[in-house]
Coordinates of C-alpha atoms in Angstrom, one line a residue:
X1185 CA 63.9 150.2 194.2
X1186 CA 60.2 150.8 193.7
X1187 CA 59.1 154.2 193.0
X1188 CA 55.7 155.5 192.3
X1189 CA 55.4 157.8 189.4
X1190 CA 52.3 160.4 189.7
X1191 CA 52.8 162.3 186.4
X1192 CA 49.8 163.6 183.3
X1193 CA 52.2 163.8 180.4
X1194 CA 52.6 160.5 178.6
X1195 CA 56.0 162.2 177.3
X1196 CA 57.7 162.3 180.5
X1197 CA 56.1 159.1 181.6
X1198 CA 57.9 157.3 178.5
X1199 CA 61.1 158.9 179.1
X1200 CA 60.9 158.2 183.1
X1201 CA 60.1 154.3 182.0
X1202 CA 62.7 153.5 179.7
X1203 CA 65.5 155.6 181.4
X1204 CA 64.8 154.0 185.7
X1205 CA 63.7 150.6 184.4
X1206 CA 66.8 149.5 183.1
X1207 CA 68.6 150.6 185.9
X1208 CA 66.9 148.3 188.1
X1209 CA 63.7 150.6 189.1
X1210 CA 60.4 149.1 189.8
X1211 CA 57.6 151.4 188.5
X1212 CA 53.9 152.1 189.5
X1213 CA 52.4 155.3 187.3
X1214 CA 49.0 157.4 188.2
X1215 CA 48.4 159.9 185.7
X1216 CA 46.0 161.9 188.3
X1217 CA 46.1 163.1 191.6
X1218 CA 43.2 161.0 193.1
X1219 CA 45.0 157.6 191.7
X1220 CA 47.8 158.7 192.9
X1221 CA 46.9 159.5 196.6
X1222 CA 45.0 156.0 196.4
X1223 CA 48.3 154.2 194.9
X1224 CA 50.6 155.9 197.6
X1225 CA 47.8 154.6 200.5
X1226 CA 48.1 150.9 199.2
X1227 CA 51.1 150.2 198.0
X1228 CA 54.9 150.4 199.9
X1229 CA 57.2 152.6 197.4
X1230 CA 60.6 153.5 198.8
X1231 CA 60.4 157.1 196.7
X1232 CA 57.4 159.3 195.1
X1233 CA 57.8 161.5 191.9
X1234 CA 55.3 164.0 192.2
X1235 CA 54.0 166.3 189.3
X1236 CA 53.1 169.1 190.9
X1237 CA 50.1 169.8 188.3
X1238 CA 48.0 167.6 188.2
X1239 CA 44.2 166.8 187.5
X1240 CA 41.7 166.0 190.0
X1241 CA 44.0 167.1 193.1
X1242 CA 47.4 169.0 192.7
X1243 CA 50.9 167.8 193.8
X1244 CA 50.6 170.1 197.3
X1245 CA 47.4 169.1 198.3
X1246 CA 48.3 165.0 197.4
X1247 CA 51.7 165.3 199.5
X1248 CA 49.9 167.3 202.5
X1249 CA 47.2 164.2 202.6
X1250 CA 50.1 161.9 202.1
X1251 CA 51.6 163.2 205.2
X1252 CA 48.9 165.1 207.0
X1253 CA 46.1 162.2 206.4
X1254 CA 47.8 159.0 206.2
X1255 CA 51.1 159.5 208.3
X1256 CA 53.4 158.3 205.3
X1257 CA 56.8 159.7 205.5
X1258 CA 57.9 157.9 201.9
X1259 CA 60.5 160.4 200.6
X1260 CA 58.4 162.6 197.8
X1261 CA 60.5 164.4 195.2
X1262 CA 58.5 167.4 193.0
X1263 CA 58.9 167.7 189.7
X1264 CA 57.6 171.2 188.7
X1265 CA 58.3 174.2 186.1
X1266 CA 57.8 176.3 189.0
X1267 CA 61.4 177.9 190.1
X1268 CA 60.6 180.6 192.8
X1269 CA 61.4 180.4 196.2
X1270 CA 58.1 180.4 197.1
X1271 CA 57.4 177.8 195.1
X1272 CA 60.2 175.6 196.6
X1273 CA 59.1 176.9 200.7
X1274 CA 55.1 175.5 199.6
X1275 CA 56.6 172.3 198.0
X1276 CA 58.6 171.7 201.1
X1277 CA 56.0 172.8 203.3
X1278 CA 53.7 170.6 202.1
X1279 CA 56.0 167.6 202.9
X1280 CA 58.3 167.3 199.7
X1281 CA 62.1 166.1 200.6
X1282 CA 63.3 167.5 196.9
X1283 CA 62.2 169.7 193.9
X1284 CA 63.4 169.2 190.4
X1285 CA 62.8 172.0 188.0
X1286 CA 61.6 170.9 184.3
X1287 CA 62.8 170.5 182.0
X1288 CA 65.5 168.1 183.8
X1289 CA 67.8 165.6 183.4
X1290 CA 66.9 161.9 183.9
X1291 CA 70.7 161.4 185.6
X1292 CA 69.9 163.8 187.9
X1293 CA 66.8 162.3 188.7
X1294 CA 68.4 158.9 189.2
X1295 CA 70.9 160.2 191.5
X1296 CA 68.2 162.5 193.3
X1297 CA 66.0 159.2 194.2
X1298 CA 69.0 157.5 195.1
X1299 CA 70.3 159.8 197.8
X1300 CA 66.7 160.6 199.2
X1301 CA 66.1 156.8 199.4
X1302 CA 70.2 156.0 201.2
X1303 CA 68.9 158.6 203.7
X1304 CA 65.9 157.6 204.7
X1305 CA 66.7 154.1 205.1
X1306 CA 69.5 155.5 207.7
X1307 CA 66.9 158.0 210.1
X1308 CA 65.8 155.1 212.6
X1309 CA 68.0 154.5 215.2
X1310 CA 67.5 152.5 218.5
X1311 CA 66.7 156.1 220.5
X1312 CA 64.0 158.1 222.2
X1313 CA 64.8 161.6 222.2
X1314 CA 63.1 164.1 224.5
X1315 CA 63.4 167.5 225.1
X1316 CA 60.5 168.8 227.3
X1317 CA 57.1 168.0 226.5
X1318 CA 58.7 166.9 223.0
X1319 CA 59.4 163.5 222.9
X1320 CA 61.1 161.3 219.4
X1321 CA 60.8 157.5 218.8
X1322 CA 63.5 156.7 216.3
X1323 CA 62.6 153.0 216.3
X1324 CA 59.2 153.7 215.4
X1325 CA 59.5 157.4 213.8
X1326 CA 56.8 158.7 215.7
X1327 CA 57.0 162.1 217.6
X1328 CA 54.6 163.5 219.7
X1329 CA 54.6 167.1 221.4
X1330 CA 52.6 168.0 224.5
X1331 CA 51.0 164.4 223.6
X1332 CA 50.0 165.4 219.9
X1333 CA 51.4 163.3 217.0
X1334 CA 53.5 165.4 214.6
X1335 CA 54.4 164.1 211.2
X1336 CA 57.3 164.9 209.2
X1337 CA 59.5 164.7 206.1
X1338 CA 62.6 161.7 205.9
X1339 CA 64.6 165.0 206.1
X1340 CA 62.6 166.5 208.6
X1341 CA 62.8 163.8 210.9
X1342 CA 67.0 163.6 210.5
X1343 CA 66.7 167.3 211.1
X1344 CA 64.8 166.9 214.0
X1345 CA 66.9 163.8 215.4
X1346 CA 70.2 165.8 215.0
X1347 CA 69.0 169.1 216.9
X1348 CA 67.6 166.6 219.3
X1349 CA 70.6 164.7 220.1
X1350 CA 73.1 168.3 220.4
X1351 CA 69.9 170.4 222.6
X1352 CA 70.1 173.0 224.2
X1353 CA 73.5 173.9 222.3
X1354 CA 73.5 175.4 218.7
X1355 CA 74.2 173.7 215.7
X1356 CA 75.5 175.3 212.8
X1357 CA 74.3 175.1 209.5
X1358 CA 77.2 173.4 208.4
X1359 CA 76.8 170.8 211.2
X1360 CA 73.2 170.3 210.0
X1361 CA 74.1 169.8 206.1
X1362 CA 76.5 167.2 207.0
X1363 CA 73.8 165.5 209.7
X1364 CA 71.4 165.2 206.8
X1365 CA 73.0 165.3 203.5
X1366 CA 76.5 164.0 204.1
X1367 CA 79.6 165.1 202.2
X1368 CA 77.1 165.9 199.2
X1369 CA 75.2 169.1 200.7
X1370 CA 72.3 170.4 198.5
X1371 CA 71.7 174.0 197.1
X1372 CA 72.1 176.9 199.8
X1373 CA 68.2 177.0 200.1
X1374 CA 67.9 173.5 201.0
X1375 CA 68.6 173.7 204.6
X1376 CA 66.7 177.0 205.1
X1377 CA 63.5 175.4 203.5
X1378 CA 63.7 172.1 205.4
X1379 CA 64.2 174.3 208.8
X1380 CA 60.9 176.0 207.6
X1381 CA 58.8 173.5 207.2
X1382 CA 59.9 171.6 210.5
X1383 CA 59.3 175.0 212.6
X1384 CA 55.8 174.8 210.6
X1385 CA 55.2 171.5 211.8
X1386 CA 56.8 171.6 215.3
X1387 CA 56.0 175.0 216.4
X1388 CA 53.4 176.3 214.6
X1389 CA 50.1 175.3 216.6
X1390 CA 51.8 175.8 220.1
X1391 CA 51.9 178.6 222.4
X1392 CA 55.8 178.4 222.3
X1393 CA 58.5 177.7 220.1
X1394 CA 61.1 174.9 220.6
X1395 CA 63.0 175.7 217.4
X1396 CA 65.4 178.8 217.5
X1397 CA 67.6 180.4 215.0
X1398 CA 70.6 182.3 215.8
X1399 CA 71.1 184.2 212.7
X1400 CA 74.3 183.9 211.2
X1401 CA 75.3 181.2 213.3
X1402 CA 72.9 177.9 213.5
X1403 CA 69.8 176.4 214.7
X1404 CA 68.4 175.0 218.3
X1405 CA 66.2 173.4 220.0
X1406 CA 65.0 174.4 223.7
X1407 CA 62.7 173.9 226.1
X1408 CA 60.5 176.8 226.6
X1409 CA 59.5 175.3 230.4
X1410 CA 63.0 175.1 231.3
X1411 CA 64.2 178.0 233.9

């Protein structure tokens, strides 16, 4: 597994090193943000760890370019001191699939990277999903609504695939957890973040939203044209 590293302290760079290498990890490191947008643009890494700050361009600026800029959708996990939930909705937001809270522990890490990675090798499918004027390559990952190119997370785009597949009917958060994450569902937050940022992303510059929540009982996605 090759994972780029984009990390300032030399501490956590040593301990990162000598715990993943042995366990089979390949490693790139940029100690900046600049490097590390450049590294992530030229090289193929099957996860990002991402400080989130950083000099010369913090982690939520790097991962917005990442996805925003250059269309990459390698799975980015945030390491950060930062522990509010507004912290952990602007990580998201900005495209992160996970947020680790320092000081952590290096198993957890491993088995962090591990899980993002199993998952994002299993979004594409041979499928085009549509809904409306919303239309879903899975072959190809590429989505377009209304003819505009939207760019997601890995978890955004399993999200999106699974609400797909079920729309018009509602999907309950349980449903979704197991969609995405299996029989090893994250945090309670987790979900609610993820659906965030993919409303953000799909809904947010268009006259109507496709992405409805029926509180206390699930998530779907409609067609506003439909009658």
């Amino acid at each position: 597994m090759r994972v780029l590293i984009v990390e300032d302290n030399p501490d956590i760079i040593a301990n990162l090193y000598g715990f993943l290498e042995p366990r089979g990890y390949t490693l790139d490191c940029a100690e900046d943000g600049i490097a590390g947008l450049a590294r992530a643009r030229n090289g193929s890494y099957d996860a990002i760890v991402l400080d989130l700050m950083l000099p010369g361009l913090d982690g939520f600026e790097l991962c917005r370019r990442l996805r925003r800029d250059l269309g990459n959708s390698t799975p980015v996990l945030m390491l950060t001191a930062r522990d509010t939930i507004q912290d952990k909705l602007a990580g998201f937001g900005s495209g992160a699939d996970d947020y680790l809270i320092k000081p952590f522990s290096l198993s957890e890490l491993d088995a962090r990277l591990r899980s993002l990675v199993r998952r994002a090798r299993g979004v594409q499918t041979d499928a085009v999903l549509c809904l409306g004027e919303l239309r879903f390559n899975t072959a190809t990952m590429e989505v377009t609504r209304a003819g505009r190119t939207l760019v997601f997370t890995p978890t955004g785009y399993k999200l999106l695939a699974s609400l797909l597949r079920a729309a018009p009917r509602l999907l309950s958060k349980e449903t979704l957890e197991r969609d995405v994450w299996g029989e090893e569902p994250p945090n309670s937050d987790a979900l609610r973040t993820h659906i965030h940022a993919l409303r953000q992303t799909l809904d947010k510059s268009f006259p109507s939203a496709m992405l409805k929540t029926v509180h206390g009982l699930g998530y779907r996605l409609m067609d506003p044209d439909a009658p």
